mmCIF file of C-alpha atoms in Angstrom:
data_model
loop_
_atom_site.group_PDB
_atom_site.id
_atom_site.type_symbol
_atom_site.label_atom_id
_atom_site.label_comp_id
_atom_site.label_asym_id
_atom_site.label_seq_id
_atom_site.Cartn_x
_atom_site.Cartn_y
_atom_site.Cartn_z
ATOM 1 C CA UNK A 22 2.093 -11.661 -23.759
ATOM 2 C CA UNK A 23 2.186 -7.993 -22.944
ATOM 3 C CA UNK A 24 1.032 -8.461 -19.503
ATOM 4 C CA UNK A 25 4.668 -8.508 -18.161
ATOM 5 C CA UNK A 26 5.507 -5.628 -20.041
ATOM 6 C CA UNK A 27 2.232 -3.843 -18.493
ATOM 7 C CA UNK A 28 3.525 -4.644 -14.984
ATOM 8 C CA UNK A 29 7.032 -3.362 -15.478
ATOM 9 C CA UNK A 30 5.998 -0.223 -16.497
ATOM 10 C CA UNK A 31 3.505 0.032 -13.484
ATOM 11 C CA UNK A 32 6.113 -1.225 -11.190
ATOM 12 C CA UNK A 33 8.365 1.522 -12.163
ATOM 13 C CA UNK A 34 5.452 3.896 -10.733
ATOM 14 C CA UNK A 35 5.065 1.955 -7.919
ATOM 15 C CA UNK A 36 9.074 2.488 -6.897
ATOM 16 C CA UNK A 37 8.565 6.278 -7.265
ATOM 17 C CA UNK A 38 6.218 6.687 -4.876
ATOM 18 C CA UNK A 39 7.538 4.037 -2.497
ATOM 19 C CA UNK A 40 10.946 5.532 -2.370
ATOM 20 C CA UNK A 41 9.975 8.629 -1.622
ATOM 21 C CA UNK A 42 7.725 7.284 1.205
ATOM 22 C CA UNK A 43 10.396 4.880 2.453
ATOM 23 C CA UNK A 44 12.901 7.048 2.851
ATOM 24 C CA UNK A 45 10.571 9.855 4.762
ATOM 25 C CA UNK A 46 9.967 6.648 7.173
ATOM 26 C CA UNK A 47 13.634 5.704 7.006
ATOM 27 C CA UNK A 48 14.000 9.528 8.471
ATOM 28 C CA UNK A 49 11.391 9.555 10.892
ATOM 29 C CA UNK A 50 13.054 6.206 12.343
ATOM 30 C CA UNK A 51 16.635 7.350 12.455
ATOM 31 C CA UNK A 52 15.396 11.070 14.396
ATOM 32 C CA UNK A 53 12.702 9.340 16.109
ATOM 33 C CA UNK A 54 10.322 11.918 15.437
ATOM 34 C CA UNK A 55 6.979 11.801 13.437
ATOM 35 C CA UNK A 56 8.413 14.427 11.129
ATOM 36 C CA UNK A 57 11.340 14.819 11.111
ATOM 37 C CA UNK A 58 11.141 17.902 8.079
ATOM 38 C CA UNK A 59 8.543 20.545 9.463
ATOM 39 C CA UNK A 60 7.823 24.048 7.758
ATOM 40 C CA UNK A 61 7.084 27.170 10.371
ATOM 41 C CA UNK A 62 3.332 27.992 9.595
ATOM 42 C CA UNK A 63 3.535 31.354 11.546
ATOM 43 C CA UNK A 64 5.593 33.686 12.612
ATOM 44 C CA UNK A 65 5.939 33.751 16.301
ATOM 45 C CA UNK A 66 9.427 32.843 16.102
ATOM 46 C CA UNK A 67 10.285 35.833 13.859
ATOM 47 C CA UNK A 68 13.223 37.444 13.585
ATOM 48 C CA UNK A 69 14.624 33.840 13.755
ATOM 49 C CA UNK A 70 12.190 31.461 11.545
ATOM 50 C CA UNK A 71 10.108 32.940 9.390
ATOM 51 C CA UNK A 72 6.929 31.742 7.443
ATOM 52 C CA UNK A 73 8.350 28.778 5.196
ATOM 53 C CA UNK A 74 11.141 28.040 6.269
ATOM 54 C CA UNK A 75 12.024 24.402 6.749
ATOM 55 C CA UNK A 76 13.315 22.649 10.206
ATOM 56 C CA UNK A 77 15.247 19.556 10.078
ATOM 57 C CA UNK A 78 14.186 17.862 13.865
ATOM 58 C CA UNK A 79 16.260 15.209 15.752
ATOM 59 C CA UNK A 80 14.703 13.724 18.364
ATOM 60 C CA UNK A 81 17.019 11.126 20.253
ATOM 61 C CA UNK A 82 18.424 13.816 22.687
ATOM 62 C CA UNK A 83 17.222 12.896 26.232
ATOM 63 C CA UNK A 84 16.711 16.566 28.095
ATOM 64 C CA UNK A 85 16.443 19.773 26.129
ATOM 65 C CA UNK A 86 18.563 22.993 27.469
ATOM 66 C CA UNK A 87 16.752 26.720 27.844
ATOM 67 C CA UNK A 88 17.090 28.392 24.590
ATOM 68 C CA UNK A 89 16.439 25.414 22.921
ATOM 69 C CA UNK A 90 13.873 25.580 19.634
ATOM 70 C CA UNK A 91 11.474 22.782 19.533
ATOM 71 C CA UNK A 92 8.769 21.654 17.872
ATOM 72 C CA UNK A 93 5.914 20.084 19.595
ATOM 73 C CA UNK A 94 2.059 18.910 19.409
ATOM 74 C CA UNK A 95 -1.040 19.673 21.334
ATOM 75 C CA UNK A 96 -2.975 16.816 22.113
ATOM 76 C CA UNK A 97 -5.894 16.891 19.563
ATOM 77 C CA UNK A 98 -4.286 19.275 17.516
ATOM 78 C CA UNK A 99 -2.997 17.910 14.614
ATOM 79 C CA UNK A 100 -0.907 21.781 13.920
ATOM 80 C CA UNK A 101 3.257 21.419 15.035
ATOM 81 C CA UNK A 102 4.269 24.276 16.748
ATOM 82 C CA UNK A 103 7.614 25.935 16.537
ATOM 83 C CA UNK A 104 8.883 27.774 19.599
ATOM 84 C CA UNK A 105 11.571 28.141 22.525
ATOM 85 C CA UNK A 106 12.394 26.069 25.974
ATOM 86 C CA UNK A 107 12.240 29.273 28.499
ATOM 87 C CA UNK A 108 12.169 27.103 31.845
ATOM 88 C CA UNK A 109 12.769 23.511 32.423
ATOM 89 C CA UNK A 110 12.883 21.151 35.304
ATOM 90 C CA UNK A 111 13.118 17.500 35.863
ATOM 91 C CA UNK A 112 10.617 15.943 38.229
ATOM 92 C CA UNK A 113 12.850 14.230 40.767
ATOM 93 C CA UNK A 114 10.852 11.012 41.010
ATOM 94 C CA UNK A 115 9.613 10.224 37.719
ATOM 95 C CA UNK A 116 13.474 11.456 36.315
ATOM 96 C CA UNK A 117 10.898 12.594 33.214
ATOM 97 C CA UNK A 118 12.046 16.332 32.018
ATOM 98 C CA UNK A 119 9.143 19.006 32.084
ATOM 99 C CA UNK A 120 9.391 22.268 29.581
ATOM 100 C CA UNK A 121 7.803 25.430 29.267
ATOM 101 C CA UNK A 122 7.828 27.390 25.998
ATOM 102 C CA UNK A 123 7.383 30.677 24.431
ATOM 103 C CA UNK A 124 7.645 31.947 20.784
ATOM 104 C CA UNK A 125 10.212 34.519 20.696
ATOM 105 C CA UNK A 126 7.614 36.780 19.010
ATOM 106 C CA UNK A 127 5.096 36.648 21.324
ATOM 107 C CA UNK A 128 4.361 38.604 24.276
ATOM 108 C CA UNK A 129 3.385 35.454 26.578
ATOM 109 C CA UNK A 130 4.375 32.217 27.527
ATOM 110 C CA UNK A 131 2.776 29.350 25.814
ATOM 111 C CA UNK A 132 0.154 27.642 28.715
ATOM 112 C CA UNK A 133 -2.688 29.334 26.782
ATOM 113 C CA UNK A 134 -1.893 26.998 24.060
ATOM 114 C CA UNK A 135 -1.254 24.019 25.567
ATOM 115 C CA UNK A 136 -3.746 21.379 26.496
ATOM 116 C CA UNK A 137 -6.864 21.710 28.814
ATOM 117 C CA UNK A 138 -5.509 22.699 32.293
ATOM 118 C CA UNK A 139 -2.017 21.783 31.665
ATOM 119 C CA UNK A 140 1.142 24.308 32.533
ATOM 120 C CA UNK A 141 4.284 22.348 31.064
ATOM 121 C CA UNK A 142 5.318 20.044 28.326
ATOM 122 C CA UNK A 143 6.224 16.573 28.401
ATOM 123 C CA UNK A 144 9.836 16.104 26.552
ATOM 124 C CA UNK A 145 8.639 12.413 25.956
ATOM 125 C CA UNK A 146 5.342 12.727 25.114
ATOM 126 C CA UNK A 147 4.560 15.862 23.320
ATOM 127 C CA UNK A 148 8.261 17.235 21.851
ATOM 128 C CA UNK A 149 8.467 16.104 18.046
ATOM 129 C CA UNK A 150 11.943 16.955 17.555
ATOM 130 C CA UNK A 151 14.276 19.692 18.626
ATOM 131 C CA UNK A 152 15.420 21.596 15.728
ATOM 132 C CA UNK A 153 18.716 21.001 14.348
ATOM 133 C CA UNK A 154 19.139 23.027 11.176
ATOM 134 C CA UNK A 155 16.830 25.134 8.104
ATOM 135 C CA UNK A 156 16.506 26.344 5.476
ATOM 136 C CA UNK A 157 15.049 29.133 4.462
ATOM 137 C CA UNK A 158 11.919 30.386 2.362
ATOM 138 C CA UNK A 159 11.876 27.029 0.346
ATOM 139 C CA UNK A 160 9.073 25.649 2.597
ATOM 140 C CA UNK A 161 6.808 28.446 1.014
ATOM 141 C CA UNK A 162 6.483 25.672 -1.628
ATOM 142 C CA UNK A 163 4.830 23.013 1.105
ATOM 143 C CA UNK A 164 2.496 25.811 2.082
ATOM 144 C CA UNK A 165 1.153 26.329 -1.485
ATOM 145 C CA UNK A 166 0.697 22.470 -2.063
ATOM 146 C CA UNK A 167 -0.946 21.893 1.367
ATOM 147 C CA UNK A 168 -3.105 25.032 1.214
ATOM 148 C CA UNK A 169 -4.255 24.194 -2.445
ATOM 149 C CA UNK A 170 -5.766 21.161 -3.332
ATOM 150 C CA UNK A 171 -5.224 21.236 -7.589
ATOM 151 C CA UNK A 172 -1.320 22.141 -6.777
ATOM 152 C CA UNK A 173 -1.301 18.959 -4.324
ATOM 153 C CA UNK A 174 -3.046 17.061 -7.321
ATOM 154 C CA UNK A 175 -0.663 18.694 -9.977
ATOM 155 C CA UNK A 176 2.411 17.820 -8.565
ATOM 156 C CA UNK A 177 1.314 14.063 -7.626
ATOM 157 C CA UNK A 178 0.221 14.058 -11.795
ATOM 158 C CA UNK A 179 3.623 15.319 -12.493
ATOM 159 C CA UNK A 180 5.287 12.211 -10.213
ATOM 160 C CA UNK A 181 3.356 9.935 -11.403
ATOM 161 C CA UNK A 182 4.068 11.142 -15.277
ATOM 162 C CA UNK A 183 7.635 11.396 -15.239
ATOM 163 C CA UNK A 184 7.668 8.040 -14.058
ATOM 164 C CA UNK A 185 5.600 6.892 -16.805
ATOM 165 C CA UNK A 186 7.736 8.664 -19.462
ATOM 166 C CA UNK A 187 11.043 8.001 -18.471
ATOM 167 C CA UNK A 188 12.486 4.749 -19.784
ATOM 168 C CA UNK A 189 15.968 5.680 -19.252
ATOM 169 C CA UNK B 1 1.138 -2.359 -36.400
ATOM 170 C CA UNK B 2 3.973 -0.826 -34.202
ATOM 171 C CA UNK B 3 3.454 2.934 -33.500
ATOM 172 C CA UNK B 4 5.661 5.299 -34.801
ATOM 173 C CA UNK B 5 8.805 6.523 -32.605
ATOM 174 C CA UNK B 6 11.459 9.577 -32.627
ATOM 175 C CA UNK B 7 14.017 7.323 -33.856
ATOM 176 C CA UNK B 8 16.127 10.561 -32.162
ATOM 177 C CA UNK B 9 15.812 9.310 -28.460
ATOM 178 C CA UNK B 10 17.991 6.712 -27.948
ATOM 179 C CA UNK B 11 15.782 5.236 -25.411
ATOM 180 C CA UNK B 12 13.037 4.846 -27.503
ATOM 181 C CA UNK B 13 14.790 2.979 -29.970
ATOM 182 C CA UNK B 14 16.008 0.707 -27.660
ATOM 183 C CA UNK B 15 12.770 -0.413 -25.759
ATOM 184 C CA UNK B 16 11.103 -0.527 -29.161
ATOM 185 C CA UNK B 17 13.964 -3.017 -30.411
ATOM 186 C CA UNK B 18 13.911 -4.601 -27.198
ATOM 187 C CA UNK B 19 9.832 -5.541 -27.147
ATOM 188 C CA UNK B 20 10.211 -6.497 -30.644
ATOM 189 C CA UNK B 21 12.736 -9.544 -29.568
ATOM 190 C CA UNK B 22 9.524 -11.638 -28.438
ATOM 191 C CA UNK B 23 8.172 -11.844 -31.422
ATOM 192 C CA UNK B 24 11.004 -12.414 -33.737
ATOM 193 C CA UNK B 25 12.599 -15.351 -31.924
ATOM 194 C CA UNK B 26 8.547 -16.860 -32.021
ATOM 195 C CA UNK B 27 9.068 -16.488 -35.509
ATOM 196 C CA UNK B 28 12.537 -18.319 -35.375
ATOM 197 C CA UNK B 29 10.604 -21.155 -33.513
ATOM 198 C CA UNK B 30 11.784 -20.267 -30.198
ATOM 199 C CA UNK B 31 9.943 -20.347 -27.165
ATOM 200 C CA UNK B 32 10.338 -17.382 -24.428
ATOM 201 C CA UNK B 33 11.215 -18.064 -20.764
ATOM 202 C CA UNK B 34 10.378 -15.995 -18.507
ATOM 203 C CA UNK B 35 12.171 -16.842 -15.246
ATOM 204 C CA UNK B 36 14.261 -13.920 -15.218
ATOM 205 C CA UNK B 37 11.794 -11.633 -16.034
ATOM 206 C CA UNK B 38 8.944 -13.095 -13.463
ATOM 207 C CA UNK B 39 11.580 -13.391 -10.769
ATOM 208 C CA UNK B 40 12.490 -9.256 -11.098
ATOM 209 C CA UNK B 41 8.307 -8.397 -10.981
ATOM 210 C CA UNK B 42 8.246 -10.771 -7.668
ATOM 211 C CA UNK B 43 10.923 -9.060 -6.243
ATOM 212 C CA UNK B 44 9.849 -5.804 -7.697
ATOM 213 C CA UNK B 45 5.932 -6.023 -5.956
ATOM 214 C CA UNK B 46 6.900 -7.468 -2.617
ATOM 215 C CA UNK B 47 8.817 -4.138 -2.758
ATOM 216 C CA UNK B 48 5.745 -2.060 -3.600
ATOM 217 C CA UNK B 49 3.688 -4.334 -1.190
ATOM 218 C CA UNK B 50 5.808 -3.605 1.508
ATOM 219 C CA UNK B 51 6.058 -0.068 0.734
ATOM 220 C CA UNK B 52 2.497 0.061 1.036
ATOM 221 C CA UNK B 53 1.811 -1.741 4.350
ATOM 222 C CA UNK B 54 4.045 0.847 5.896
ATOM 223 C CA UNK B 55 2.141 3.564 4.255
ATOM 224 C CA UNK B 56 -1.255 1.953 5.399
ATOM 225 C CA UNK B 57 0.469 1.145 9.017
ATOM 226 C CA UNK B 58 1.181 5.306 8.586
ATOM 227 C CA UNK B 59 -2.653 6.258 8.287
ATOM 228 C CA UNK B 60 -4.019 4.044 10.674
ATOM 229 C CA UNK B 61 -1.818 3.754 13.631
ATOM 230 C CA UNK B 62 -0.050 6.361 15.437
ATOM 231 C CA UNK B 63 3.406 6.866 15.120
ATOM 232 C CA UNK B 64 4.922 5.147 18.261
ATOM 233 C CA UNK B 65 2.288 2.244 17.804
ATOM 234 C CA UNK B 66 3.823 1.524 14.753
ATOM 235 C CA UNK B 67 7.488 2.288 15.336
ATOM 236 C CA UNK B 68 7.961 -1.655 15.701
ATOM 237 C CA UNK B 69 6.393 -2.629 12.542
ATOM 238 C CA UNK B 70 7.961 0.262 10.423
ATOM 239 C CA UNK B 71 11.371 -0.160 11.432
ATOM 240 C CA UNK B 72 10.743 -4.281 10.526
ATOM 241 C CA UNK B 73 9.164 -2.999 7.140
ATOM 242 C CA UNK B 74 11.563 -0.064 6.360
ATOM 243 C CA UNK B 75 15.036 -2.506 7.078
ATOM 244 C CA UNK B 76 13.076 -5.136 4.297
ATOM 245 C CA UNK B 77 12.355 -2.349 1.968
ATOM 246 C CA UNK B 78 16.250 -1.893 1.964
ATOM 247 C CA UNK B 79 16.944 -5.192 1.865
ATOM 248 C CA UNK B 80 14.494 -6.105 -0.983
ATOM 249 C CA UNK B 81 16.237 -2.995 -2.572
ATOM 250 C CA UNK B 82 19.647 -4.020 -2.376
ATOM 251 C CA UNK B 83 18.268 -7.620 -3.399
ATOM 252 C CA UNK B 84 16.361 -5.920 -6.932
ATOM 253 C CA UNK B 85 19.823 -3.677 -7.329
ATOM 254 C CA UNK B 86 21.701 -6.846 -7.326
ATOM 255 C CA UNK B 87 19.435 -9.213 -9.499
ATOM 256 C CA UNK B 88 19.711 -5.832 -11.764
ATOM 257 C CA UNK B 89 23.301 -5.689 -12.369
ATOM 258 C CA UNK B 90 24.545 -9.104 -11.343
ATOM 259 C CA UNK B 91 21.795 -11.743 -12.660
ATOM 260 C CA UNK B 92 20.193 -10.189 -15.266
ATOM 261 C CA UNK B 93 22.978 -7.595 -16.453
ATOM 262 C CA UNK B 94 20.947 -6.722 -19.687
ATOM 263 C CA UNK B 95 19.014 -9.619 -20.703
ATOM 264 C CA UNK B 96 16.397 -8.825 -22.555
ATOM 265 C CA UNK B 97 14.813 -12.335 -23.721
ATOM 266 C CA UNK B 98 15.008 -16.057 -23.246
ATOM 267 C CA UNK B 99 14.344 -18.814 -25.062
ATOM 268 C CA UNK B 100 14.580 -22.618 -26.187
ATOM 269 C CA UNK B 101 13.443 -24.315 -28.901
ATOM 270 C CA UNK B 102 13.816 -28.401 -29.332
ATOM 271 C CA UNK B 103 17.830 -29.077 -27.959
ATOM 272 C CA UNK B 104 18.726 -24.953 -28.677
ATOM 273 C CA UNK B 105 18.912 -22.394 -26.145
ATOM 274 C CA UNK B 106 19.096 -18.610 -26.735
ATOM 275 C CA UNK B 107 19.823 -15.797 -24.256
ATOM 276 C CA UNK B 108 19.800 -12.219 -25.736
ATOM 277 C CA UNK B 109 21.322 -9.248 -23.625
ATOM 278 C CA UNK B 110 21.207 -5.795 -25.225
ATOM 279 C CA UNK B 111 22.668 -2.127 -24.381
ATOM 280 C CA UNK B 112 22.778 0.869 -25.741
ATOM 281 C CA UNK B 113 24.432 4.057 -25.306
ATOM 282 C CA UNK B 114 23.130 7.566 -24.975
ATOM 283 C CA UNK B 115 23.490 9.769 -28.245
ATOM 284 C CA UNK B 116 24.764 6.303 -30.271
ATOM 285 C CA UNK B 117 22.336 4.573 -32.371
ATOM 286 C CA UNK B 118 24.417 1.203 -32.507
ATOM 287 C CA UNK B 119 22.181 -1.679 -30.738
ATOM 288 C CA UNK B 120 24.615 -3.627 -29.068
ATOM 289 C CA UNK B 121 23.712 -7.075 -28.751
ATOM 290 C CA UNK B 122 25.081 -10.052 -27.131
ATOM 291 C CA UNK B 123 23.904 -13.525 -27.828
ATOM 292 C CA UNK B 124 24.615 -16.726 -26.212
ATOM 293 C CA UNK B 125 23.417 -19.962 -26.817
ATOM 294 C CA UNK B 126 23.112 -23.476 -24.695
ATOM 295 C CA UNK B 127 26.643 -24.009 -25.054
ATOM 296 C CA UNK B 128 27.961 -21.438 -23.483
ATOM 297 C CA UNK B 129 29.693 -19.525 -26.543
ATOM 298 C CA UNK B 130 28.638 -15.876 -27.180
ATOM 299 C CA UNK B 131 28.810 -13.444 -30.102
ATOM 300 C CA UNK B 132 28.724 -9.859 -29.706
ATOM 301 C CA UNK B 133 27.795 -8.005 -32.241
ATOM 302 C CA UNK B 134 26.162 -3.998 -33.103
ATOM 303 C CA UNK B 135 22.871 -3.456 -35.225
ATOM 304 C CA UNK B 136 22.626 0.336 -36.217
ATOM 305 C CA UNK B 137 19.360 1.259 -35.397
ATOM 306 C CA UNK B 138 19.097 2.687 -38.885
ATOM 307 C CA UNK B 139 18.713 -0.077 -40.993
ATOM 308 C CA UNK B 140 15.543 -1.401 -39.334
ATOM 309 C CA UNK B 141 13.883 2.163 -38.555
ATOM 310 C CA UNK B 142 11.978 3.762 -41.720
ATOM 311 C CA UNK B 143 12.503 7.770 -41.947
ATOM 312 C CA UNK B 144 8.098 7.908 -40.369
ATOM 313 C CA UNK B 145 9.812 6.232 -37.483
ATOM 314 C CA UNK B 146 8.339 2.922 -38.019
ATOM 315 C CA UNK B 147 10.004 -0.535 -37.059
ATOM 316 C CA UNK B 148 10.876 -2.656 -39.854
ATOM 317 C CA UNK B 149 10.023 -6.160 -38.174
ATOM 318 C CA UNK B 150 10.790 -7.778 -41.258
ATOM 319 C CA UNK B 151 14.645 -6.270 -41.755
ATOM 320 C CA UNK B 152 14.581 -6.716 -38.240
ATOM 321 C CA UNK B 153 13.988 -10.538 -38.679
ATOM 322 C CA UNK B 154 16.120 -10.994 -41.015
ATOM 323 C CA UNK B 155 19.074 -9.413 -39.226
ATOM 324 C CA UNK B 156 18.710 -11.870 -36.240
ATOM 325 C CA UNK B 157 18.109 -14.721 -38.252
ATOM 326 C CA UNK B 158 21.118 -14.331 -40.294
ATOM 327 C CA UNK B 159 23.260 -13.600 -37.241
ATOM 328 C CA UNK B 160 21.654 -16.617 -35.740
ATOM 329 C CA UNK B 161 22.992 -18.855 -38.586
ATOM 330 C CA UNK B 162 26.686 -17.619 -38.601
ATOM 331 C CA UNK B 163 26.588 -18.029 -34.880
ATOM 332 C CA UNK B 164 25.755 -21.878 -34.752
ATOM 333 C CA UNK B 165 27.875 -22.257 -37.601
ATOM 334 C CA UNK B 166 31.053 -21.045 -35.811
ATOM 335 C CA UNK B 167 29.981 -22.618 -32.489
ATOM 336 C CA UNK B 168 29.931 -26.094 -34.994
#
């Protein structure tokens, strides 16, 4: 019966698209952090990231330094930003560390952006990662697939083809 | 019947030779197991399955809801891995079919290697004993790229003759 046959092939589908998953979960688990791979969407941090490039995050540090780049979410905004610690300072009682931010290319600190009424970041709560290394430009590819719908589509086809053709 | 193939792609030629076995051992009155191959799609789905609770976990909770879970699912998607990997190249190393008829057993491991056209197969029978021996590809592909089930037949069945008559 050809069933069997049927399901190997699927199965063989099934592993690309689980690996790939598997090991971004694998990553977010060993950096603690959501995403661990981020792309800079704007260019507030310019001259130092520019549109595209790609972050690699680690987030098991316990304090951040000034000057470090992080990465961190608004609550109910779904959009990572990428900027720098300018001030931080540990509330005695608590021992939690607080940080304030600032993209390098912007004028002003970052308490415009940040959540109704508050002044500071949480390090626990809202950092994603603190950035550990990039590369450059090749995130431009991310930007086209997230921005366009038919090249998101397209490149899941392709995936799921080239696991369907290869019998190697 | 069979579709044509580019008898040029060594892969091809293989899995075509390889889901042709079925059928000519049912017409040498064997009957297929198919514990090996029912054991890999077991291990092969609970894979997939898990892979896809943790991507499910991924869209519903949020990320530190579901740390617990997703480290539990992402260390048994490695071990399931390491399990299939194993099971791959340890248990099944090659075998392609099973079968028994009345008091005979059959197992039938194949290989073949890139840019050779030899089929390499390796047969072993209740017994124990085992006879390697090389089909070129050639003999039981027509020039349209059309298997020959017939030659094909006849190949195994002769080989299956010498082969209990030196195990006798």
């Amino acid at each position: 019966m050809n069933l069997r046959l049927e399901l190997t092939r699927f199965l063989n589908l099934c592993f690309a698209l689980a690996s790939a998953f598997m090991f971004w979960k694998g990553l977010s688990i060993v950096t603690n952090s959501h995403s661990p791979i981020v792309v800079v969407l704007s260019g507030s941090m310019e001259p130092a990231f520019q549109r595209g490039d790609i972050l690699f995050l680690w987030n098991r540090n316990e304090l951040n330094k000034v000057g470090d780049v992080v990465v961190y979410e608004v609550d109910n905004k779904e959009i990572p930003i990428v900027h720098r610690v300018l001030r931080e300072h540990v509330d005695e009682t608590s021992g939690k560390q607080l940080l304030l931010t600032k993209g390098d290319n912007n004028a002003g600190n970052d308490i415009p952006l940040y959540a109704k009424r508050k002044i500071y970041l949480h390090k626990e709560k809202d950092i994603v990662g603190t950035v550990k290394g990039y590369i450059p430009q090749l995130g431009y590819i991310t930007i086209w697939i997230s921005e366009n719908k038919y090249a998101k589509m397209g490149l899941m086809g392709l995936i799921a083809l080239s696991a369907l053709l290869s019998n190697e | 019947m069979s579709k044509p193939i580019n008898v040029y792609s060594t892969p091809d030629l293989r899995q075509t030779l390889d889901e042709a076995l079925p059928d000519v051992f049912k017409r040498l009155n064997y009957e297929q197991s198919f514990k090996l191959i029912d054991t890999k799609l077991i291990i092969g789905y609970s894979i997939a399955v898990v892979a896809a609770i943790s991507f499910l976990l991924d869209k519903k909770l949020k990320f530190e809801e579901a740390l617990l879970y997703q480290k539990v699912l992402v260390g048994s998607y490695a071990i399931l891995s390491a399990v299939f990997w194993y099971f791959n190249n340890y248990i099944e190393k090659g075998v392609k079919y099973t079968g028994y008829s009345k008091e005979k057993a059959i197992v039938v491991a194949t290989k073949m290697t890139k840019y050779d056209y030899n089929y390499q197969v390796t047969l072993r029978n209740e017994a124990g004993s085992v006879i390697k021996t090389t089909l070129p590809a050639n003999t039981v592909f027509d020039e349209q790229g059309y298997l020959q089930t017939d030659l094909l037949f006849k190949w195994f069945e002769e080989k299956l003759d010498s082969f209990y008559k030196k195990a006798k």
